[in-house]
Amino acid sequence: MQKPYLSIITPTKNSIQFLEQCILSVLNQNYTNIEHVIIDGLSNDGSYDLINKYRTQFTNRIRCISESDNGVGEAWNKGLKLAIGEIFGWLGADDTLFDNFEIEKVVDFFESNPSEFFVHGGCEYIYHQGHTIGLHKPKEVTFYDLINIGNTIACPSAFYKREVINNVGNFDQKGNDLDFMIRVARNFRITKIDFTLSKFRIHDKSQTTGRNNSVRRMWLQDDCKVSRSH
């Protein structure tokens, strides 16, 4: 039987420093029914040339849009609209899949558990050039956990079926993953698997983990507003 198609979505803008590692982690997967949908926000650091180099070599594995957008949320939603997969995952431009067998594990899980729609696994925290500094272990997550504690799901290690998007809708304009996860948990069971599925890079220029305290404070304020709204 034909294996399900899986789409990895990556928004990027001027992220050339780690982008190639991200792309190769998807291309090197031993699972072949996979595409990498990259949404570029008009980078001027050579990112688009790098993407185009690999898109030319792997025409059926990489697709890209390069145009202006109004934030990471709009970029995510462009990727979802462009993607053809039955299963979706997201990967930051500075992150990677854990090894070459992660997508196969995810697809095997969904095929063995057809009533499941959303799964998340562990995530290795790496610093700048790649050495490990920590490990996120997946936990059981409920709707009430997300509202009262926050998002404890490692987003690069989360995968979900197309039915999830059809049911809960797209990301908000800011791409707030807590809001998305809460909407998912209202309608679907969130299931953990005990595999490490991705590597999340911590570095100074990262929007979520960098040294810009004002940006981090803004994200925390947004999460607080999201929790209250639900």
mmCIF file of C-alpha atoms in Angstrom:
data_model
loop_
_atom_site.group_PDB
_atom_site.id
_atom_site.type_symbol
_atom_site.label_atom_id
_atom_site.label_comp_id
_atom_site.label_asym_id
_atom_site.label_seq_id
_atom_site.Cartn_x
_atom_site.Cartn_y
_atom_site.Cartn_z
ATOM 1 C CA MET A 1 0.000 0.000 0.000
ATOM 2 C CA GLN A 2 1.086 3.575 -0.671
ATOM 3 C CA LYS A 3 2.644 5.171 2.392
ATOM 4 C CA PRO A 4 1.111 8.490 3.530
ATOM 5 C CA TYR A 5 2.756 11.702 2.381
ATOM 6 C CA LEU A 6 4.272 13.930 5.059
ATOM 7 C CA SER A 7 4.988 17.662 4.789
ATOM 8 C CA ILE A 8 7.528 19.526 6.929
ATOM 9 C CA ILE A 9 6.934 23.296 6.966
ATOM 10 C CA THR A 10 9.725 25.791 7.700
ATOM 11 C CA PRO A 11 9.293 29.578 7.720
ATOM 12 C CA THR A 12 12.573 31.451 7.360
ATOM 13 C CA LYS A 13 13.958 34.928 6.922
ATOM 14 C CA ASN A 14 17.698 35.660 6.920
ATOM 15 C CA SER A 15 18.499 32.383 8.701
ATOM 16 C CA ILE A 16 21.279 31.124 6.455
ATOM 17 C CA GLN A 17 23.615 30.296 9.348
ATOM 18 C CA PHE A 18 21.774 27.064 10.205
ATOM 19 C CA LEU A 19 19.328 26.657 7.331
ATOM 20 C CA GLU A 20 21.360 24.097 5.375
ATOM 21 C CA GLN A 21 21.491 21.763 8.375
ATOM 22 C CA CYS A 22 17.712 22.032 8.656
ATOM 23 C CA ILE A 23 17.190 21.209 4.977
ATOM 24 C CA LEU A 24 19.606 18.265 5.013
ATOM 25 C CA SER A 25 17.953 16.758 8.090
ATOM 26 C CA VAL A 26 14.747 16.453 6.039
ATOM 27 C CA LEU A 27 16.392 15.365 2.785
ATOM 28 C CA ASN A 28 18.376 12.644 4.562
ATOM 29 C CA GLN A 29 15.315 10.917 6.001
ATOM 30 C CA ASN A 30 15.047 7.294 4.918
ATOM 31 C CA TYR A 31 11.288 7.797 4.531
ATOM 32 C CA THR A 32 10.757 8.871 0.926
ATOM 33 C CA ASN A 33 7.154 10.163 0.823
ATOM 34 C CA ILE A 34 8.140 13.491 2.311
ATOM 35 C CA GLU A 35 8.389 17.100 1.185
ATOM 36 C CA HIS A 36 9.967 20.191 2.750
ATOM 37 C CA VAL A 37 7.858 23.309 2.258
ATOM 38 C CA ILE A 38 9.984 26.396 2.952
ATOM 39 C CA ILE A 39 8.369 29.824 3.224
ATOM 40 C CA ASP A 40 10.989 32.540 2.801
ATOM 41 C CA GLY A 41 10.183 36.104 3.830
ATOM 42 C CA LEU A 42 12.340 37.775 1.166
ATOM 43 C CA SER A 43 15.683 36.989 2.776
ATOM 44 C CA ASN A 44 18.665 39.087 1.698
ATOM 45 C CA ASP A 45 21.434 36.955 3.243
ATOM 46 C CA GLY A 46 21.636 34.258 0.552
ATOM 47 C CA SER A 47 19.001 31.985 2.123
ATOM 48 C CA TYR A 48 16.860 31.899 -1.006
ATOM 49 C CA ASP A 49 19.835 30.987 -3.216
ATOM 50 C CA LEU A 50 20.623 28.116 -0.838
ATOM 51 C CA ILE A 51 17.024 26.895 -0.880
ATOM 52 C CA ASN A 52 16.882 27.158 -4.659
ATOM 53 C CA LYS A 53 20.082 25.119 -5.012
ATOM 54 C CA TYR A 54 18.495 22.189 -3.198
ATOM 55 C CA ARG A 55 15.110 22.699 -4.851
ATOM 56 C CA THR A 56 16.794 22.347 -8.246
ATOM 57 C CA GLN A 57 18.426 19.070 -7.162
ATOM 58 C CA PHE A 58 15.354 17.664 -5.396
ATOM 59 C CA THR A 59 12.397 18.962 -7.387
ATOM 60 C CA ASN A 60 9.931 16.547 -5.799
ATOM 61 C CA ARG A 61 11.189 17.015 -2.238
ATOM 62 C CA ILE A 62 11.510 20.794 -1.744
ATOM 63 C CA ARG A 63 9.046 23.558 -2.520
ATOM 64 C CA CYS A 64 9.466 27.220 -1.701
ATOM 65 C CA ILE A 65 7.683 30.558 -1.759
ATOM 66 C CA SER A 66 9.737 33.744 -1.343
ATOM 67 C CA GLU A 67 7.601 36.812 -0.689
ATOM 68 C CA SER A 68 6.818 39.308 2.052
ATOM 69 C CA ASP A 69 4.453 38.367 4.856
ATOM 70 C CA ASN A 70 2.953 39.857 7.999
ATOM 71 C CA GLY A 71 4.593 37.565 10.505
ATOM 72 C CA VAL A 72 5.493 33.983 11.238
ATOM 73 C CA GLY A 73 1.828 32.997 11.572
ATOM 74 C CA GLU A 74 1.068 34.024 8.013
ATOM 75 C CA ALA A 75 4.173 32.138 6.853
ATOM 76 C CA TRP A 76 3.051 28.964 8.656
ATOM 77 C CA ASN A 77 -0.390 29.240 7.081
ATOM 78 C CA LYS A 78 1.073 29.731 3.596
ATOM 79 C CA GLY A 79 3.039 26.555 4.131
ATOM 80 C CA LEU A 80 -0.026 24.632 5.275
ATOM 81 C CA LYS A 81 -1.940 25.797 2.212
ATOM 82 C CA LEU A 82 0.883 24.819 -0.148
ATOM 83 C CA ALA A 83 1.632 21.447 1.467
ATOM 84 C CA ILE A 84 0.179 18.282 -0.047
ATOM 85 C CA GLY A 85 0.841 15.956 2.885
ATOM 86 C CA GLU A 86 -1.620 13.864 4.863
ATOM 87 C CA ILE A 87 0.567 14.463 7.925
ATOM 88 C CA PHE A 88 2.201 17.763 8.904
ATOM 89 C CA GLY A 89 5.197 18.759 10.975
ATOM 90 C CA TRP A 90 7.007 22.042 11.513
ATOM 91 C CA LEU A 91 10.686 22.764 11.863
ATOM 92 C CA GLY A 92 12.382 26.061 12.628
ATOM 93 C CA ALA A 93 15.089 27.160 10.211
ATOM 94 C CA ASP A 94 17.696 26.710 12.955
ATOM 95 C CA ASP A 95 16.402 23.303 14.112
ATOM 96 C CA THR A 96 16.810 19.779 12.713
ATOM 97 C CA LEU A 97 15.211 16.374 12.886
ATOM 98 C CA PHE A 98 17.003 14.144 15.381
ATOM 99 C CA ASP A 99 18.343 11.540 12.947
ATOM 100 C CA ASN A 100 17.452 9.926 9.621
ATOM 101 C CA PHE A 101 14.699 7.652 10.960
ATOM 102 C CA GLU A 102 12.355 10.028 12.790
ATOM 103 C CA ILE A 103 9.728 10.433 10.086
ATOM 104 C CA GLU A 104 9.510 6.677 9.655
ATOM 105 C CA LYS A 105 8.782 6.350 13.397
ATOM 106 C CA VAL A 106 6.041 8.979 13.213
ATOM 107 C CA VAL A 107 4.354 7.403 10.187
ATOM 108 C CA ASP A 108 4.581 3.927 11.741
ATOM 109 C CA PHE A 109 2.873 5.282 14.853
ATOM 110 C CA PHE A 110 -0.029 6.775 12.908
ATOM 111 C CA GLU A 111 -0.439 3.640 10.800
ATOM 112 C CA SER A 112 -0.472 1.456 13.920
ATOM 113 C CA ASN A 113 -2.856 3.833 15.727
ATOM 114 C CA PRO A 114 -5.387 5.042 13.134
ATOM 115 C CA SER A 115 -7.592 6.706 15.769
ATOM 116 C CA GLU A 116 -4.777 9.084 16.803
ATOM 117 C CA PHE A 117 -4.414 12.486 15.152
ATOM 118 C CA PHE A 118 -1.696 14.388 17.042
ATOM 119 C CA VAL A 119 1.554 13.032 18.456
ATOM 120 C CA HIS A 120 4.610 14.604 20.053
ATOM 121 C CA GLY A 121 7.963 13.251 21.201
ATOM 122 C CA GLY A 122 11.172 14.282 22.895
ATOM 123 C CA CYS A 123 13.500 17.047 21.791
ATOM 124 C CA GLU A 124 17.226 17.492 22.290
ATOM 125 C CA TYR A 125 18.343 21.018 23.165
ATOM 126 C CA ILE A 126 21.532 21.981 21.383
ATOM 127 C CA TYR A 127 23.611 25.139 21.677
ATOM 128 C CA HIS A 128 24.822 27.120 18.682
ATOM 129 C CA GLN A 129 27.318 24.760 16.987
ATOM 130 C CA GLY A 130 25.435 21.640 17.958
ATOM 131 C CA HIS A 131 26.589 20.253 21.305
ATOM 132 C CA THR A 132 23.829 18.920 23.544
ATOM 133 C CA ILE A 133 22.837 20.951 26.583
ATOM 134 C CA GLY A 134 19.581 19.296 27.613
ATOM 135 C CA LEU A 135 16.701 16.990 26.747
ATOM 136 C CA HIS A 136 12.976 17.648 26.719
ATOM 137 C CA LYS A 137 11.033 14.506 27.589
ATOM 138 C CA PRO A 138 7.446 14.316 26.347
ATOM 139 C CA LYS A 139 4.662 14.335 28.924
ATOM 140 C CA GLU A 140 0.944 13.663 28.766
ATOM 141 C CA VAL A 141 -0.766 16.961 27.913
ATOM 142 C CA THR A 142 -4.398 17.954 28.399
ATOM 143 C CA PHE A 143 -6.494 20.985 27.513
ATOM 144 C CA TYR A 144 -6.369 22.171 31.126
ATOM 145 C CA ASP A 145 -2.576 21.723 31.319
ATOM 146 C CA LEU A 146 -2.107 23.958 28.306
ATOM 147 C CA ILE A 147 -4.298 26.721 29.710
ATOM 148 C CA ASN A 148 -2.961 26.661 33.279
ATOM 149 C CA ILE A 149 0.687 25.649 32.820
ATOM 150 C CA GLY A 150 1.565 26.629 29.269
ATOM 151 C CA ASN A 151 2.796 24.789 26.208
ATOM 152 C CA THR A 152 4.981 21.850 27.239
ATOM 153 C CA ILE A 153 5.000 20.348 23.743
ATOM 154 C CA ALA A 154 8.244 20.594 21.774
ATOM 155 C CA CYS A 155 6.901 22.018 18.506
ATOM 156 C CA PRO A 156 9.625 20.556 16.224
ATOM 157 C CA SER A 157 8.730 17.137 17.665
ATOM 158 C CA ALA A 158 4.969 17.453 17.046
ATOM 159 C CA PHE A 159 3.154 15.886 14.082
ATOM 160 C CA TYR A 160 -0.522 15.897 13.190
ATOM 161 C CA LYS A 161 -2.917 14.751 10.494
ATOM 162 C CA ARG A 162 -4.594 17.041 7.977
ATOM 163 C CA GLU A 163 -7.893 16.505 9.795
ATOM 164 C CA VAL A 164 -6.529 18.556 12.690
ATOM 165 C CA ILE A 165 -6.090 21.653 10.520
ATOM 166 C CA ASN A 166 -9.461 21.087 8.844
ATOM 167 C CA ASN A 167 -11.064 21.010 12.289
ATOM 168 C CA VAL A 168 -9.280 23.683 14.343
ATOM 169 C CA GLY A 169 -8.122 26.090 11.624
ATOM 170 C CA ASN A 170 -4.791 27.760 10.984
ATOM 171 C CA PHE A 171 -2.336 29.625 13.212
ATOM 172 C CA ASP A 172 -3.048 33.170 14.319
ATOM 173 C CA GLN A 173 -1.033 35.958 12.659
ATOM 174 C CA LYS A 174 1.708 35.838 15.308
ATOM 175 C CA GLY A 175 2.078 32.076 14.950
ATOM 176 C CA ASN A 176 1.343 31.530 18.647
ATOM 177 C CA ASP A 177 1.804 27.805 19.174
ATOM 178 C CA LEU A 178 0.061 27.842 22.581
ATOM 179 C CA ASP A 179 -3.145 29.113 20.985
ATOM 180 C CA PHE A 180 -2.909 26.402 18.321
ATOM 181 C CA MET A 181 -2.222 23.647 20.860
ATOM 182 C CA ILE A 182 -5.161 24.700 23.044
ATOM 183 C CA ARG A 183 -7.497 24.588 20.043
ATOM 184 C CA VAL A 184 -6.136 21.156 19.147
ATOM 185 C CA ALA A 185 -6.605 19.858 22.691
ATOM 186 C CA ARG A 186 -10.249 20.998 22.706
ATOM 187 C CA ASN A 187 -10.979 18.604 19.860
ATOM 188 C CA PHE A 188 -8.321 15.879 19.787
ATOM 189 C CA ARG A 189 -6.317 13.748 22.157
ATOM 190 C CA ILE A 190 -2.659 14.753 22.263
ATOM 191 C CA THR A 191 -0.518 11.621 22.473
ATOM 192 C CA LYS A 192 3.128 11.300 23.429
ATOM 193 C CA ILE A 193 5.654 8.823 22.100
ATOM 194 C CA ASP A 194 8.930 8.103 23.833
ATOM 195 C CA PHE A 195 11.207 8.918 20.927
ATOM 196 C CA THR A 196 13.457 11.955 20.585
ATOM 197 C CA LEU A 197 12.323 13.415 17.274
ATOM 198 C CA SER A 198 14.134 16.736 16.840
ATOM 199 C CA LYS A 199 16.933 19.046 17.897
ATOM 200 C CA PHE A 200 16.025 22.553 19.049
ATOM 201 C CA ARG A 201 18.847 25.047 18.698
ATOM 202 C CA ILE A 202 19.427 27.704 21.357
ATOM 203 C CA HIS A 203 21.457 30.697 20.190
ATOM 204 C CA ASP A 204 21.674 34.428 20.713
ATOM 205 C CA LYS A 205 19.712 35.421 17.588
ATOM 206 C CA SER A 206 16.790 33.101 18.235
ATOM 207 C CA GLN A 207 13.457 34.890 18.697
ATOM 208 C CA THR A 208 12.365 32.524 21.450
ATOM 209 C CA THR A 209 15.653 31.785 23.253
ATOM 210 C CA GLY A 210 17.923 34.700 22.347
ATOM 211 C CA ARG A 211 19.167 37.494 24.575
ATOM 212 C CA ASN A 212 16.563 40.044 23.489
ATOM 213 C CA ASN A 213 14.568 40.198 26.717
ATOM 214 C CA SER A 214 11.929 42.494 25.235
ATOM 215 C CA VAL A 215 11.053 39.903 22.571
ATOM 216 C CA ARG A 216 10.868 37.108 25.139
ATOM 217 C CA ARG A 217 8.712 39.281 27.384
ATOM 218 C CA MET A 218 6.361 39.971 24.468
ATOM 219 C CA TRP A 219 5.978 36.221 23.821
ATOM 220 C CA LEU A 220 5.183 35.595 27.501
ATOM 221 C CA GLN A 221 2.623 38.392 27.511
ATOM 222 C CA ASP A 222 0.997 36.947 24.396
ATOM 223 C CA ASP A 223 0.802 33.500 26.029
ATOM 224 C CA CYS A 224 -0.862 35.027 29.075
ATOM 225 C CA LYS A 225 -3.469 36.723 26.878
ATOM 226 C CA VAL A 226 -4.046 33.478 24.969
ATOM 227 C CA SER A 227 -4.626 31.490 28.178
ATOM 228 C CA ARG A 228 -7.131 34.052 29.439
ATOM 229 C CA SER A 229 -8.964 34.143 26.121
ATOM 230 C CA HIS A 230 -9.590 30.402 26.300
#
